[in-house]
Amino acid sequence: MVYVADAIAAVPERVHSFDDPTTGLKGAIVIHSTRMGPAAGGCRFHAYASDHERSMDAIRLAEGMSYKNALAGLPLGGGKAVLQMPACPVDRAKLFQAFGREVAALRGAYVTAEDVGTTVADMAQVRTATTHVAGLPAIGSAPGGDPSPSTARGVFLSIELALERKLGRPVKGATIAVQGLGAVGFALCTLLDKAGARLIIAEPRTEIAKRARKLFGAEQMSVGGIVGAEAEVFAPCAFGAVLTARSIRKLKAQIVCGAANNQLATAADGDLLADRRVLYAPDYVVNAGGIINVAAEYLAWDAGVASARVEAIPETLRAIFDLAERESLSTARAADRRAREIIAAGPASGDERADDKPHVDAHAANPSRFEESKAVNRFNGGRLGG
């Protein structure tokens, strides 16, 4: 993995940069690896402080997608798009149409979808320029739409496994500290509350935090302070690099299992968690539900196949825990090792890569649903402020 504080990053296969002052589109698509298939990963839309910060985020996220897709058993490589959120209002529809043209220029080497800051409506605009996009409105019972529920489900199942393995207890009655209530974080809280967990939440957006307190009876802490919450599980569900040498010293939870990508600031922080006997569930293992949903939509898999793959996430996690224990590794290093082994071996004989068969574009045959998704974007105002 590429960690935030590491001085030398792995070299990706390709970096496709763009800057279009006319639409406000600025950013890059980073393709880390296409060994297992076309690079797949979401499009992040964020107000980065600098070009360097944006570039480093893209590189580490793209590598994380290679590992995530490999361990999830998907016929896909790893990539990521990161877009700079403009400081001034722009036409959001035109910006994402322009982004679609950049995806199209890669001729299928990269498949995009939602990520932090982007929506189903945004992906519908991308679809006006390319078919290499998922996260479009679901058609009937087929996979599609917002992948957040699938991501949350995988994290919830992983928390169940981690609690049983580390503490020998169920979710019911356990205290879970959830940092960040975006689409995935809020969905995770819903699942945890239904299972009888006691929730502590951290969310800077007042209305969302208020709603969570009311719905779940959750205690609220500050975004920075929740790392030290009295809880069995700390679930980071916002941005990465939350686990540093400094924050780990404050950690009271015995388990870390959340949806955020790149939670470890450095590889050494994974070792530090292991030294402190904190069970860390590697983020790209537990949060794979979203990309499984994206792959199922893009490759026209049956919904049952997608659901079964999400439900199998805990078994992948169990194998990583077993490997770490057997080889005296941190769970982070065990996951990295296994993912690299899979990628180095390449697709198994007889396995079908995602680019070995024509992409099934269900939306081309269902224009009414596509027009509906564009209408959603118009309803949302179609404009973006910084």
Coordinates of C-alpha atoms in Angstrom, one line a residue:
M1 CA 0.0 0.0 0.0
V2 CA 1.0 3.7 -0.5
Y3 CA 0.7 5.3 2.9
V4 CA 0.1 9.0 3.4
A5 CA 3.4 9.7 5.1
D6 CA 5.6 7.4 3.0
A7 CA 8.3 9.3 1.2
I8 CA 8.3 7.0 -1.9
A9 CA 5.1 5.9 -3.6
A10 CA 4.6 2.9 -5.9
V11 CA 4.7 4.0 -9.6
P12 CA 1.3 3.7 -11.2
E13 CA 0.9 2.4 -14.7
R14 CA -0.6 5.7 -15.9
V15 CA -1.6 9.1 -14.7
H16 CA -4.0 11.0 -16.9
S17 CA -4.2 14.6 -15.8
F18 CA -6.7 17.3 -17.0
D19 CA -7.5 20.9 -16.5
D20 CA -10.4 22.5 -18.3
P21 CA -11.1 26.1 -17.1
T22 CA -14.2 26.3 -19.3
T23 CA -16.1 23.7 -17.1
G24 CA -14.0 23.9 -13.9
L25 CA -12.8 20.3 -14.3
K26 CA -9.4 19.8 -12.8
G27 CA -7.8 16.6 -11.5
A28 CA -6.5 13.2 -12.6
I29 CA -7.3 9.6 -13.2
V30 CA -4.6 7.3 -11.8
I31 CA -4.4 3.7 -13.1
H32 CA -2.3 1.7 -10.7
S33 CA -2.7 -1.8 -12.3
T34 CA -4.6 -3.4 -15.1
R35 CA -3.0 -6.9 -14.5
M36 CA -6.3 -8.4 -13.3
G37 CA -8.5 -6.4 -15.7
P38 CA -9.5 -2.8 -16.4
A39 CA -8.8 -0.4 -13.5
A40 CA -11.9 0.2 -11.5
G41 CA -12.4 2.8 -8.7
G42 CA -14.6 5.7 -7.8
C43 CA -14.4 9.4 -8.6
R44 CA -13.6 11.5 -5.6
F45 CA -14.7 15.2 -5.6
H46 CA -13.0 17.2 -2.9
A47 CA -11.6 20.6 -2.0
Y48 CA -8.0 19.6 -1.8
A49 CA -5.6 22.1 -0.2
S50 CA -3.0 21.7 -3.0
D51 CA -2.2 19.9 -6.2
H52 CA 0.3 17.7 -4.3
E53 CA -2.2 16.6 -1.8
R54 CA -4.7 15.7 -4.6
S55 CA -2.0 13.8 -6.5
M56 CA -0.9 11.8 -3.5
D57 CA -4.5 11.0 -2.6
A58 CA -5.1 9.7 -6.1
I59 CA -2.0 7.5 -6.1
R60 CA -2.6 5.9 -2.8
L61 CA -6.3 5.4 -3.4
A62 CA -5.6 3.8 -6.8
E63 CA -3.2 1.3 -5.3
G64 CA -5.8 0.6 -2.6
M65 CA -8.3 -0.3 -5.3
S66 CA -5.9 -2.8 -6.9
Y67 CA -5.6 -4.6 -3.5
K68 CA -9.3 -4.3 -2.8
N69 CA -10.4 -5.7 -6.1
A70 CA -7.8 -8.5 -6.0
L71 CA -8.9 -9.7 -2.5
A72 CA -12.6 -9.4 -3.4
G73 CA -11.9 -11.8 -6.3
L74 CA -13.0 -9.3 -9.0
P75 CA -11.7 -9.4 -12.6
L76 CA -10.6 -5.8 -12.3
G77 CA -7.5 -3.8 -11.7
G78 CA -7.2 -0.7 -9.6
G79 CA -7.6 3.0 -10.4
K80 CA -9.1 6.2 -9.0
A81 CA -10.2 9.6 -10.2
V82 CA -9.8 12.7 -8.0
L83 CA -11.3 16.0 -9.0
Q84 CA -10.7 19.3 -7.4
M85 CA -13.9 20.9 -6.1
P86 CA -14.0 24.5 -7.6
A87 CA -13.9 27.4 -5.3
C88 CA -16.5 29.2 -7.3
P89 CA -19.9 28.0 -8.5
V90 CA -19.9 26.0 -11.7
D91 CA -22.4 24.0 -13.8
R92 CA -22.1 20.6 -12.1
A93 CA -23.7 18.7 -15.1
K94 CA -21.2 20.2 -17.6
L95 CA -18.3 19.4 -15.2
F96 CA -19.2 15.8 -15.0
Q97 CA -19.9 15.5 -18.7
A98 CA -16.4 16.8 -19.3
F99 CA -15.1 14.2 -16.8
G100 CA -16.9 11.6 -18.8
R101 CA -14.9 12.6 -21.9
E102 CA -11.7 12.1 -20.0
V103 CA -12.8 8.6 -19.0
A104 CA -13.7 7.9 -22.6
A105 CA -10.3 9.0 -23.7
L106 CA -8.8 6.0 -21.8
R107 CA -10.8 3.6 -24.1
G108 CA -12.0 1.3 -21.3
A109 CA -8.8 1.1 -19.3
Y110 CA -10.6 2.8 -16.4
V111 CA -14.1 2.3 -15.1
T112 CA -15.5 5.0 -12.8
A113 CA -18.3 5.2 -10.2
E114 CA -19.3 7.2 -7.2
D115 CA -17.0 8.0 -4.3
V116 CA -16.8 10.8 -1.7
G117 CA -18.5 13.9 -3.0
T118 CA -20.1 12.3 -6.1
T119 CA -23.6 10.9 -6.7
V120 CA -25.7 8.7 -8.9
A121 CA -26.8 11.9 -10.7
D122 CA -23.2 12.8 -11.4
M123 CA -22.5 9.4 -12.9
A124 CA -25.5 9.8 -15.1
Q125 CA -23.8 12.9 -16.5
V126 CA -20.6 11.0 -17.0
R127 CA -22.6 8.4 -18.9
T128 CA -23.4 11.0 -21.6
A129 CA -19.8 10.7 -22.8
T130 CA -18.8 7.1 -21.9
T131 CA -20.2 3.7 -21.2
H132 CA -17.3 3.0 -18.8
V133 CA -19.2 4.1 -15.7
A134 CA -21.2 2.3 -13.0
G135 CA -23.3 3.5 -10.1
L136 CA -26.1 4.5 -12.5
P137 CA -29.8 4.1 -11.5
A138 CA -30.7 0.5 -10.9
I139 CA -32.9 -1.2 -13.5
G140 CA -35.4 -3.5 -12.0
S141 CA -33.8 -5.9 -9.5
A142 CA -30.3 -5.7 -11.2
P143 CA -27.4 -4.2 -9.2
G144 CA -26.9 -0.5 -9.6
G145 CA -27.4 2.8 -8.0
D146 CA -25.7 4.0 -4.8
P147 CA -23.2 1.4 -3.7
S148 CA -23.1 2.8 -0.1
P149 CA -25.5 0.2 1.3
S150 CA -23.3 -2.6 0.1
T151 CA -20.2 -1.0 1.5
A152 CA -22.0 -0.5 4.9
R153 CA -23.1 -4.1 4.9
G154 CA -19.6 -5.5 4.4
V155 CA -18.3 -3.3 7.2
F156 CA -21.1 -4.4 9.5
L157 CA -20.4 -8.1 8.8
S158 CA -16.7 -7.5 9.5
I159 CA -17.4 -5.8 12.8
E160 CA -19.5 -8.9 13.8
L161 CA -16.5 -11.1 13.0
A162 CA -14.0 -8.9 14.7
L163 CA -16.1 -8.7 17.9
E164 CA -16.5 -12.5 18.0
R165 CA -12.8 -13.1 17.3
K166 CA -11.3 -10.6 19.6
L167 CA -13.9 -10.4 22.5
G168 CA -16.1 -13.4 22.0
R169 CA -19.2 -11.3 22.0
P170 CA -22.0 -10.2 19.6
V171 CA -22.7 -6.7 18.3
K172 CA -25.7 -6.4 20.6
G173 CA -24.7 -4.4 23.6
A174 CA -21.3 -3.5 22.2
T175 CA -20.3 0.2 22.1
I176 CA -19.2 1.3 18.6
A177 CA -17.7 4.7 17.9
V178 CA -18.4 5.8 14.3
Q179 CA -16.3 8.7 12.9
G180 CA -18.1 10.3 9.9
L181 CA -21.7 10.0 8.9
G182 CA -21.6 10.2 5.2
A183 CA -23.7 7.8 3.1
V184 CA -21.8 4.8 4.3
G185 CA -21.3 5.9 7.9
F186 CA -25.0 6.6 8.4
A187 CA -26.0 3.3 6.7
L188 CA -23.6 1.5 9.0
C189 CA -25.1 3.2 12.1
T190 CA -28.5 2.1 10.9
L191 CA -27.4 -1.6 10.8
L192 CA -25.5 -1.4 14.1
D193 CA -28.5 0.2 15.8
K194 CA -30.8 -2.5 14.5
A195 CA -28.4 -5.1 15.9
G196 CA -28.6 -3.5 19.3
A197 CA -25.2 -1.7 19.5
R198 CA -24.7 1.4 21.6
L199 CA -23.5 4.2 19.3
I200 CA -21.1 7.1 19.7
I201 CA -20.9 9.3 16.7
A202 CA -18.7 12.1 15.4
E203 CA -20.0 14.3 12.5
P204 CA -19.3 18.0 11.9
R205 CA -22.5 18.6 10.0
T206 CA -25.0 19.7 12.6
E207 CA -28.2 18.5 11.0
I208 CA -26.9 15.0 10.2
A209 CA -25.5 14.7 13.7
K210 CA -28.8 15.8 15.2
R211 CA -30.7 13.2 13.1
A212 CA -28.3 10.5 14.3
R213 CA -28.7 11.4 17.9
K214 CA -32.5 11.3 17.5
L215 CA -32.7 8.1 15.5
F216 CA -30.1 6.0 17.3
G217 CA -30.0 7.6 20.7
A218 CA -26.3 8.1 20.0
E219 CA -23.8 10.0 22.1
Q220 CA -21.9 12.7 20.2
M221 CA -18.2 13.5 20.4
S222 CA -15.9 15.7 18.4
V223 CA -14.3 14.3 15.2
G224 CA -10.8 14.4 16.8
G225 CA -11.9 13.3 20.2
I226 CA -13.8 10.1 19.2
V227 CA -10.5 8.3 18.6
G228 CA -10.3 8.1 22.4
A229 CA -13.9 7.0 23.0
E230 CA -14.6 4.3 25.5
A231 CA -15.8 1.7 23.0
E232 CA -15.1 -1.8 21.9
V233 CA -14.9 -0.8 18.3
F234 CA -13.6 2.3 16.6
A235 CA -15.1 2.6 13.0
P236 CA -13.4 5.4 10.9
C237 CA -15.9 6.2 8.1
A238 CA -14.5 9.6 6.9
F239 CA -11.2 10.4 5.3
G240 CA -8.0 8.5 5.6
A241 CA -4.8 8.8 7.7
V242 CA -6.8 8.9 10.9
L243 CA -4.5 6.2 12.5
T244 CA -1.2 7.8 13.3
A245 CA 1.3 7.1 16.1
R246 CA -0.2 10.0 18.0
S247 CA -3.9 9.0 17.6
I248 CA -3.2 5.3 18.3
R249 CA -1.8 6.2 21.7
K250 CA -5.2 7.7 22.5
L251 CA -7.2 4.7 21.2
K252 CA -9.1 2.8 23.8
A253 CA -11.0 0.5 21.5
Q254 CA -9.7 -3.0 21.1
I255 CA -10.9 -3.2 17.5
V256 CA -10.6 -0.9 14.5
C257 CA -13.0 -1.7 11.7
G258 CA -14.5 1.0 9.5
A259 CA -15.3 2.1 5.9
A260 CA -12.7 4.9 5.4
N261 CA -10.0 4.2 2.8
N262 CA -6.3 4.4 3.8
Q263 CA -6.9 4.6 7.5
L264 CA -3.2 4.0 8.4
A265 CA -0.9 7.0 7.9
T266 CA 2.1 4.8 7.6
A267 CA 2.8 1.1 7.4
A268 CA 4.4 1.3 10.8
D269 CA 1.1 2.4 12.3
G270 CA -0.3 -1.0 11.4
D271 CA 2.6 -2.6 13.3
L272 CA 1.9 -0.3 16.3
L273 CA -1.7 -1.4 16.4
A274 CA -0.6 -5.0 16.5
D275 CA 2.0 -4.2 19.2
R276 CA -0.8 -2.7 21.3
R277 CA -3.0 -5.8 20.7
V278 CA -5.6 -3.8 18.8
L279 CA -7.3 -6.0 16.1
Y280 CA -7.2 -3.9 12.9
A281 CA -9.6 -5.0 10.1
P282 CA -7.8 -3.8 6.9
D283 CA -10.0 -1.1 5.3
Y284 CA -9.8 -2.3 1.7
V285 CA -10.9 -5.8 2.8
V286 CA -13.9 -4.7 4.8
N287 CA -15.2 -1.9 2.6
A288 CA -15.2 -3.9 -0.6
G289 CA -19.0 -4.1 -0.8
G290 CA -19.3 -1.0 -2.8
I291 CA -16.9 -2.0 -5.6
I292 CA -18.5 -5.5 -5.6
N293 CA -21.8 -3.7 -6.3
V294 CA -20.2 -1.6 -9.0
A295 CA -18.6 -4.7 -10.7
A296 CA -21.9 -6.5 -10.6
E297 CA -23.6 -3.6 -12.4
Y298 CA -20.8 -3.1 -14.9
L299 CA -20.5 -6.8 -15.7
A300 CA -24.2 -7.5 -15.6
W301 CA -24.0 -10.0 -12.8
D302 CA -27.2 -11.2 -11.1
A303 CA -28.1 -9.4 -7.9
G304 CA -27.8 -12.7 -6.0
V305 CA -24.2 -13.1 -7.1
A306 CA -23.4 -9.6 -5.9
S307 CA -25.1 -10.2 -2.6
A308 CA -23.3 -13.5 -2.0
R309 CA -19.9 -11.8 -2.7
V310 CA -20.7 -9.1 -0.1
E311 CA -21.8 -11.7 2.4
A312 CA -18.5 -13.5 1.9
I313 CA -16.3 -10.5 3.0
P314 CA -16.0 -11.8 6.5
E315 CA -14.5 -15.0 5.2
T316 CA -11.8 -13.0 3.3
L317 CA -11.2 -11.1 6.5
R318 CA -10.9 -14.3 8.6
A319 CA -8.3 -15.6 6.2
I320 CA -6.3 -12.4 6.7
F321 CA -6.6 -12.6 10.5
D322 CA -5.4 -16.3 10.3
L323 CA -2.4 -15.4 8.0
A324 CA -1.4 -12.5 10.3
E325 CA -1.5 -14.8 13.3
R326 CA 0.3 -17.7 11.6
E327 CA 3.1 -15.5 10.2
S328 CA 3.4 -13.1 13.2
L329 CA 2.5 -10.2 10.9
S330 CA 0.3 -7.2 11.5
T331 CA -3.1 -7.6 9.8
A332 CA -2.3 -4.7 7.5
R333 CA 0.9 -6.4 6.3
A334 CA -0.8 -9.7 5.9
A335 CA -3.5 -8.1 3.7
D336 CA -0.9 -6.3 1.6
R337 CA 1.1 -9.5 1.1
R338 CA -1.9 -11.6 0.1
A339 CA -3.2 -8.9 -2.3
R340 CA 0.3 -8.6 -4.0
E341 CA 0.5 -12.4 -4.3
I342 CA -2.9 -12.5 -6.1
I343 CA -1.9 -9.6 -8.5
A344 CA 1.5 -11.1 -9.2
A345 CA 0.0 -14.4 -10.1
G346 CA -2.5 -12.7 -12.5
P347 CA -5.9 -14.1 -13.5
A348 CA -6.1 -17.8 -12.9
S349 CA -6.3 -20.1 -15.9
G350 CA -9.8 -20.1 -17.2
D351 CA -10.8 -16.9 -15.3
E352 CA -12.4 -14.2 -17.4
R353 CA -11.1 -10.6 -17.2
A354 CA -13.6 -7.9 -17.3
D355 CA -12.2 -6.7 -20.6
D356 CA -12.3 -10.2 -22.2
K357 CA -16.0 -9.7 -23.0
P358 CA -18.2 -6.9 -24.3
H359 CA -19.4 -4.5 -21.6
V360 CA -23.2 -4.9 -21.2
D361 CA -24.7 -1.4 -21.2
A362 CA -28.1 -1.9 -19.8
H363 CA -28.8 1.9 -19.8
A364 CA -28.6 2.1 -23.5
A365 CA -31.7 -0.1 -23.7
N366 CA -33.4 1.8 -20.9
P367 CA -33.3 5.5 -21.9
S368 CA -36.3 6.3 -19.6
R369 CA -34.3 5.4 -16.5
F370 CA -31.3 7.4 -17.8
E371 CA -33.5 10.4 -18.4
E372 CA -34.9 10.0 -14.9
S373 CA -31.4 10.2 -13.4
K374 CA -30.7 13.4 -15.3
A375 CA -33.9 14.8 -13.9
V376 CA -32.6 14.0 -10.4
N377 CA -29.6 16.2 -11.2
R378 CA -31.8 19.0 -12.4
F379 CA -33.9 18.7 -9.3
N380 CA -30.8 19.0 -7.1
G381 CA -30.0 22.3 -8.8
G382 CA -27.3 21.2 -11.2
R383 CA -24.9 23.7 -9.7
L384 CA -22.0 23.4 -7.2
G385 CA -20.4 25.9 -4.9
G386 CA -17.1 25.5 -3.2

